Amino acid sequence: MDSTTRHLQLLAALVKQRRTHLELGKDEAARECGVAPMTYRAVEEGRSVRDTTYAKIEKRFDFVAGSCLAVLEGADSIKLLDGTELIRGAQIIRPSFDGMAEEVKQAITDAARLTAPDLTLRQTEAMTEQVVEELRRRGILPSAS
């Protein structure tokens, strides 16, 4: 199988996956995208269509503009407007870092109580702050605002 066929098949799978997630039938998806049912079916069957058709699908399915063409050029995923990423068979959800530092602090405090009950509150708080600062330094947690 050549690379063009592979890319068309991947795009077909991703579009079908998104349509299914949105709980749309093929004809309903075609209507909502503003394309003919036969044209929409061509996409899900892995056949090439006009760029304007891909743009209409992207708009209705909340894909980042240009995502369909990117897959046809070799990308292995489609980015959605909400920041998640659609890959074959799954959707990657990017975690929100809002409140992450507080969750980490609570997890460290809970772990300290269970594993080192003799630590004082001050020692536990100091250890927690050091861990959070180290995670920020490494870029795992966002900088304090």
PDB file of C-alpha atoms in Angstrom:
ATOM      1  CA  MET A   1       0.000   0.000   0.000  1.00  0.00           C
ATOM      2  CA  ASP A   2       1.437   3.397  -0.911  1.00  0.00           C
ATOM      3  CA  SER A   3       1.681   6.288   1.519  1.00  0.00           C
ATOM      4  CA  THR A   4      -1.163   8.257  -0.111  1.00  0.00           C
ATOM      5  CA  THR A   5      -3.550   5.349   0.402  1.00  0.00           C
ATOM      6  CA  ARG A   6      -2.378   4.923   4.005  1.00  0.00           C
ATOM      7  CA  HIS A   7      -2.942   8.615   4.722  1.00  0.00           C
ATOM      8  CA  LEU A   8      -6.402   8.565   3.127  1.00  0.00           C
ATOM      9  CA  GLN A   9      -7.316   5.500   5.202  1.00  0.00           C
ATOM     10  CA  LEU A  10      -6.080   7.113   8.406  1.00  0.00           C
ATOM     11  CA  LEU A  11      -8.083  10.249   7.675  1.00  0.00           C
ATOM     12  CA  ALA A  12     -11.142   8.106   6.937  1.00  0.00           C
ATOM     13  CA  ALA A  13     -10.756   6.343  10.278  1.00  0.00           C
ATOM     14  CA  LEU A  14     -10.335   9.609  12.190  1.00  0.00           C
ATOM     15  CA  VAL A  15     -13.326  11.267  10.526  1.00  0.00           C
ATOM     16  CA  LYS A  16     -15.499   8.206  11.159  1.00  0.00           C
ATOM     17  CA  GLN A  17     -14.289   8.055  14.757  1.00  0.00           C
ATOM     18  CA  ARG A  18     -15.230  11.697  15.311  1.00  0.00           C
ATOM     19  CA  ARG A  19     -18.610  11.291  13.594  1.00  0.00           C
ATOM     20  CA  THR A  20     -19.363   8.327  15.818  1.00  0.00           C
ATOM     21  CA  HIS A  21     -18.316  10.280  18.912  1.00  0.00           C
ATOM     22  CA  LEU A  22     -20.677  13.080  17.869  1.00  0.00           C
ATOM     23  CA  GLU A  23     -23.420  10.449  17.456  1.00  0.00           C
ATOM     24  CA  LEU A  24     -24.128  11.356  13.842  1.00  0.00           C
ATOM     25  CA  GLY A  25     -25.150   9.067  11.008  1.00  0.00           C
ATOM     26  CA  LYS A  26     -23.308   9.465   7.716  1.00  0.00           C
ATOM     27  CA  ASP A  27     -26.160  11.296   5.981  1.00  0.00           C
ATOM     28  CA  GLU A  28     -26.704  13.533   8.998  1.00  0.00           C
ATOM     29  CA  ALA A  29     -22.975  14.329   9.118  1.00  0.00           C
ATOM     30  CA  ALA A  30     -22.995  15.147   5.400  1.00  0.00           C
ATOM     31  CA  ARG A  31     -25.978  17.462   5.821  1.00  0.00           C
ATOM     32  CA  GLU A  32     -24.460  19.219   8.844  1.00  0.00           C
ATOM     33  CA  CYS A  33     -21.116  19.609   7.067  1.00  0.00           C
ATOM     34  CA  GLY A  34     -22.858  21.014   3.993  1.00  0.00           C
ATOM     35  CA  VAL A  35     -21.610  18.355   1.574  1.00  0.00           C
ATOM     36  CA  ALA A  36     -23.359  15.774  -0.560  1.00  0.00           C
ATOM     37  CA  PRO A  37     -23.833  12.379   1.115  1.00  0.00           C
ATOM     38  CA  MET A  38     -21.821  10.655  -1.645  1.00  0.00           C
ATOM     39  CA  THR A  39     -18.960  13.097  -1.112  1.00  0.00           C
ATOM     40  CA  TYR A  40     -19.004  12.542   2.638  1.00  0.00           C
ATOM     41  CA  ARG A  41     -19.042   8.769   2.136  1.00  0.00           C
ATOM     42  CA  ALA A  42     -16.002   9.099  -0.131  1.00  0.00           C
ATOM     43  CA  VAL A  43     -14.068  10.622   2.783  1.00  0.00           C
ATOM     44  CA  GLU A  44     -14.993   7.749   5.121  1.00  0.00           C
ATOM     45  CA  GLU A  45     -14.149   5.249   2.377  1.00  0.00           C
ATOM     46  CA  GLY A  46     -10.641   6.675   2.068  1.00  0.00           C
ATOM     47  CA  ARG A  47     -11.075   8.362  -1.288  1.00  0.00           C
ATOM     48  CA  SER A  48      -9.725  11.804  -2.081  1.00  0.00           C
ATOM     49  CA  VAL A  49     -12.113  14.773  -2.228  1.00  0.00           C
ATOM     50  CA  ARG A  50     -11.711  18.514  -2.723  1.00  0.00           C
ATOM     51  CA  ASP A  51      -9.916  20.588  -0.114  1.00  0.00           C
ATOM     52  CA  THR A  52     -13.108  22.590   0.413  1.00  0.00           C
ATOM     53  CA  THR A  53     -14.880  19.396   1.506  1.00  0.00           C
ATOM     54  CA  TYR A  54     -12.224  18.742   4.121  1.00  0.00           C
ATOM     55  CA  ALA A  55     -12.577  22.352   5.322  1.00  0.00           C
ATOM     56  CA  LYS A  56     -16.339  21.894   5.784  1.00  0.00           C
ATOM     57  CA  ILE A  57     -15.813  18.690   7.755  1.00  0.00           C
ATOM     58  CA  GLU A  58     -13.183  20.385   9.913  1.00  0.00           C
ATOM     59  CA  LYS A  59     -15.558  23.202  10.745  1.00  0.00           C
ATOM     60  CA  ARG A  60     -18.476  20.974  11.764  1.00  0.00           C
ATOM     61  CA  PHE A  61     -16.327  18.397  13.589  1.00  0.00           C
ATOM     62  CA  ASP A  62     -14.358  21.064  15.500  1.00  0.00           C
ATOM     63  CA  PHE A  63     -11.033  20.109  13.933  1.00  0.00           C
ATOM     64  CA  VAL A  64      -8.296  22.733  13.838  1.00  0.00           C
ATOM     65  CA  ALA A  65      -8.306  24.215  10.330  1.00  0.00           C
ATOM     66  CA  GLY A  66      -5.981  22.342   7.999  1.00  0.00           C
ATOM     67  CA  SER A  67      -5.972  19.153  10.092  1.00  0.00           C
ATOM     68  CA  CYS A  68      -7.356  16.935   7.332  1.00  0.00           C
ATOM     69  CA  LEU A  69      -4.737  18.067   4.844  1.00  0.00           C
ATOM     70  CA  ALA A  70      -2.049  17.630   7.499  1.00  0.00           C
ATOM     71  CA  VAL A  71      -3.057  13.966   7.876  1.00  0.00           C
ATOM     72  CA  LEU A  72      -2.931  13.550   4.107  1.00  0.00           C
ATOM     73  CA  GLU A  73       0.594  14.959   4.237  1.00  0.00           C
ATOM     74  CA  GLY A  74       1.715  12.528   6.940  1.00  0.00           C
ATOM     75  CA  ALA A  75       0.434  13.716  10.343  1.00  0.00           C
ATOM     76  CA  ASP A  76      -0.823  10.879  12.522  1.00  0.00           C
ATOM     77  CA  SER A  77      -3.485  12.809  14.428  1.00  0.00           C
ATOM     78  CA  ILE A  78      -6.060  15.569  14.239  1.00  0.00           C
ATOM     79  CA  LYS A  79      -6.138  18.384  16.733  1.00  0.00           C
ATOM     80  CA  LEU A  80      -9.531  19.523  17.981  1.00  0.00           C
ATOM     81  CA  LEU A  81     -10.418  23.100  18.859  1.00  0.00           C
ATOM     82  CA  ASP A  82     -10.726  22.172  22.551  1.00  0.00           C
ATOM     83  CA  GLY A  83      -7.047  21.203  22.663  1.00  0.00           C
ATOM     84  CA  THR A  84      -7.527  17.459  22.582  1.00  0.00           C
ATOM     85  CA  GLU A  85      -5.967  15.297  19.930  1.00  0.00           C
ATOM     86  CA  LEU A  86      -7.721  12.589  17.939  1.00  0.00           C
ATOM     87  CA  ILE A  87      -5.606   9.540  17.144  1.00  0.00           C
ATOM     88  CA  ARG A  88      -6.733   6.286  15.591  1.00  0.00           C
ATOM     89  CA  GLY A  89      -8.860   4.520  18.189  1.00  0.00           C
ATOM     90  CA  ALA A  90      -8.509   7.139  20.922  1.00  0.00           C
ATOM     91  CA  GLN A  91      -8.614  10.766  21.921  1.00  0.00           C
ATOM     92  CA  ILE A  92      -5.821  12.314  23.925  1.00  0.00           C
ATOM     93  CA  ILE A  93      -7.064  14.805  26.455  1.00  0.00           C
ATOM     94  CA  ARG A  94      -4.521  17.341  27.607  1.00  0.00           C
ATOM     95  CA  PRO A  95      -4.806  17.810  31.355  1.00  0.00           C
ATOM     96  CA  SER A  96      -5.663  21.185  32.744  1.00  0.00           C
ATOM     97  CA  PHE A  97      -2.933  22.562  34.980  1.00  0.00           C
ATOM     98  CA  ASP A  98      -5.364  24.811  36.809  1.00  0.00           C
ATOM     99  CA  GLY A  99      -5.197  23.708  40.426  1.00  0.00           C
ATOM    100  CA  MET A 100      -2.574  21.043  39.687  1.00  0.00           C
ATOM    101  CA  ALA A 101      -0.101  22.456  42.236  1.00  0.00           C
ATOM    102  CA  GLU A 102      -2.717  22.248  44.994  1.00  0.00           C
ATOM    103  CA  GLU A 103      -3.539  18.643  44.044  1.00  0.00           C
ATOM    104  CA  VAL A 104       0.176  17.752  44.141  1.00  0.00           C
ATOM    105  CA  LYS A 105       0.558  19.415  47.546  1.00  0.00           C
ATOM    106  CA  GLN A 106      -2.401  17.457  48.913  1.00  0.00           C
ATOM    107  CA  ALA A 107      -1.045  14.180  47.527  1.00  0.00           C
ATOM    108  CA  ILE A 108       2.371  14.800  49.115  1.00  0.00           C
ATOM    109  CA  THR A 109       0.814  15.711  52.464  1.00  0.00           C
ATOM    110  CA  ASP A 110      -1.355  12.589  52.408  1.00  0.00           C
ATOM    111  CA  ALA A 111       1.624  10.400  51.496  1.00  0.00           C
ATOM    112  CA  ALA A 112       3.760  11.955  54.240  1.00  0.00           C
ATOM    113  CA  ARG A 113       1.091  11.263  56.858  1.00  0.00           C
ATOM    114  CA  LEU A 114       0.908   7.616  55.806  1.00  0.00           C
ATOM    115  CA  THR A 115       4.612   6.909  55.392  1.00  0.00           C
ATOM    116  CA  ALA A 116       6.242   9.270  57.896  1.00  0.00           C
ATOM    117  CA  PRO A 117       3.710  10.020  60.641  1.00  0.00           C
ATOM    118  CA  ASP A 118       6.449  11.462  62.887  1.00  0.00           C
ATOM    119  CA  LEU A 119       7.039  14.448  60.577  1.00  0.00           C
ATOM    120  CA  THR A 120       5.806  17.701  62.002  1.00  0.00           C
ATOM    121  CA  LEU A 121       3.363  19.867  60.109  1.00  0.00           C
ATOM    122  CA  ARG A 122       6.152  22.355  59.429  1.00  0.00           C
ATOM    123  CA  GLN A 123       8.426  19.578  58.027  1.00  0.00           C
ATOM    124  CA  THR A 124       5.620  18.247  55.842  1.00  0.00           C
ATOM    125  CA  GLU A 125       4.849  21.727  54.492  1.00  0.00           C
ATOM    126  CA  ALA A 126       8.539  22.404  53.793  1.00  0.00           C
ATOM    127  CA  MET A 127       8.919  19.103  51.953  1.00  0.00           C
ATOM    128  CA  THR A 128       5.760  19.766  49.965  1.00  0.00           C
ATOM    129  CA  GLU A 129       6.935  23.222  48.911  1.00  0.00           C
ATOM    130  CA  GLN A 130      10.320  21.821  47.848  1.00  0.00           C
ATOM    131  CA  VAL A 131       8.697  19.139  45.708  1.00  0.00           C
ATOM    132  CA  VAL A 132       6.321  21.627  44.057  1.00  0.00           C
ATOM    133  CA  GLU A 133       9.180  24.052  43.354  1.00  0.00           C
ATOM    134  CA  GLU A 134      11.259  21.239  41.849  1.00  0.00           C
ATOM    135  CA  LEU A 135       8.343  20.213  39.610  1.00  0.00           C
ATOM    136  CA  ARG A 136       8.031  23.840  38.482  1.00  0.00           C
ATOM    137  CA  ARG A 137      11.776  24.059  37.823  1.00  0.00           C
ATOM    138  CA  ARG A 138      11.550  20.940  35.627  1.00  0.00           C
ATOM    139  CA  GLY A 139       8.592  22.386  33.728  1.00  0.00           C
ATOM    140  CA  ILE A 140       6.146  19.754  34.934  1.00  0.00           C
ATOM    141  CA  LEU A 141       4.015  22.281  36.820  1.00  0.00           C
ATOM    142  CA  PRO A 142       3.406  25.810  35.586  1.00  0.00           C
ATOM    143  CA  SER A 143       5.173  28.680  37.309  1.00  0.00           C
ATOM    144  CA  ALA A 144       3.397  30.236  40.257  1.00  0.00           C
ATOM    145  CA  SER A 145       1.220  33.160  39.216  1.00  0.00           C
TER     146      SER A 145
END
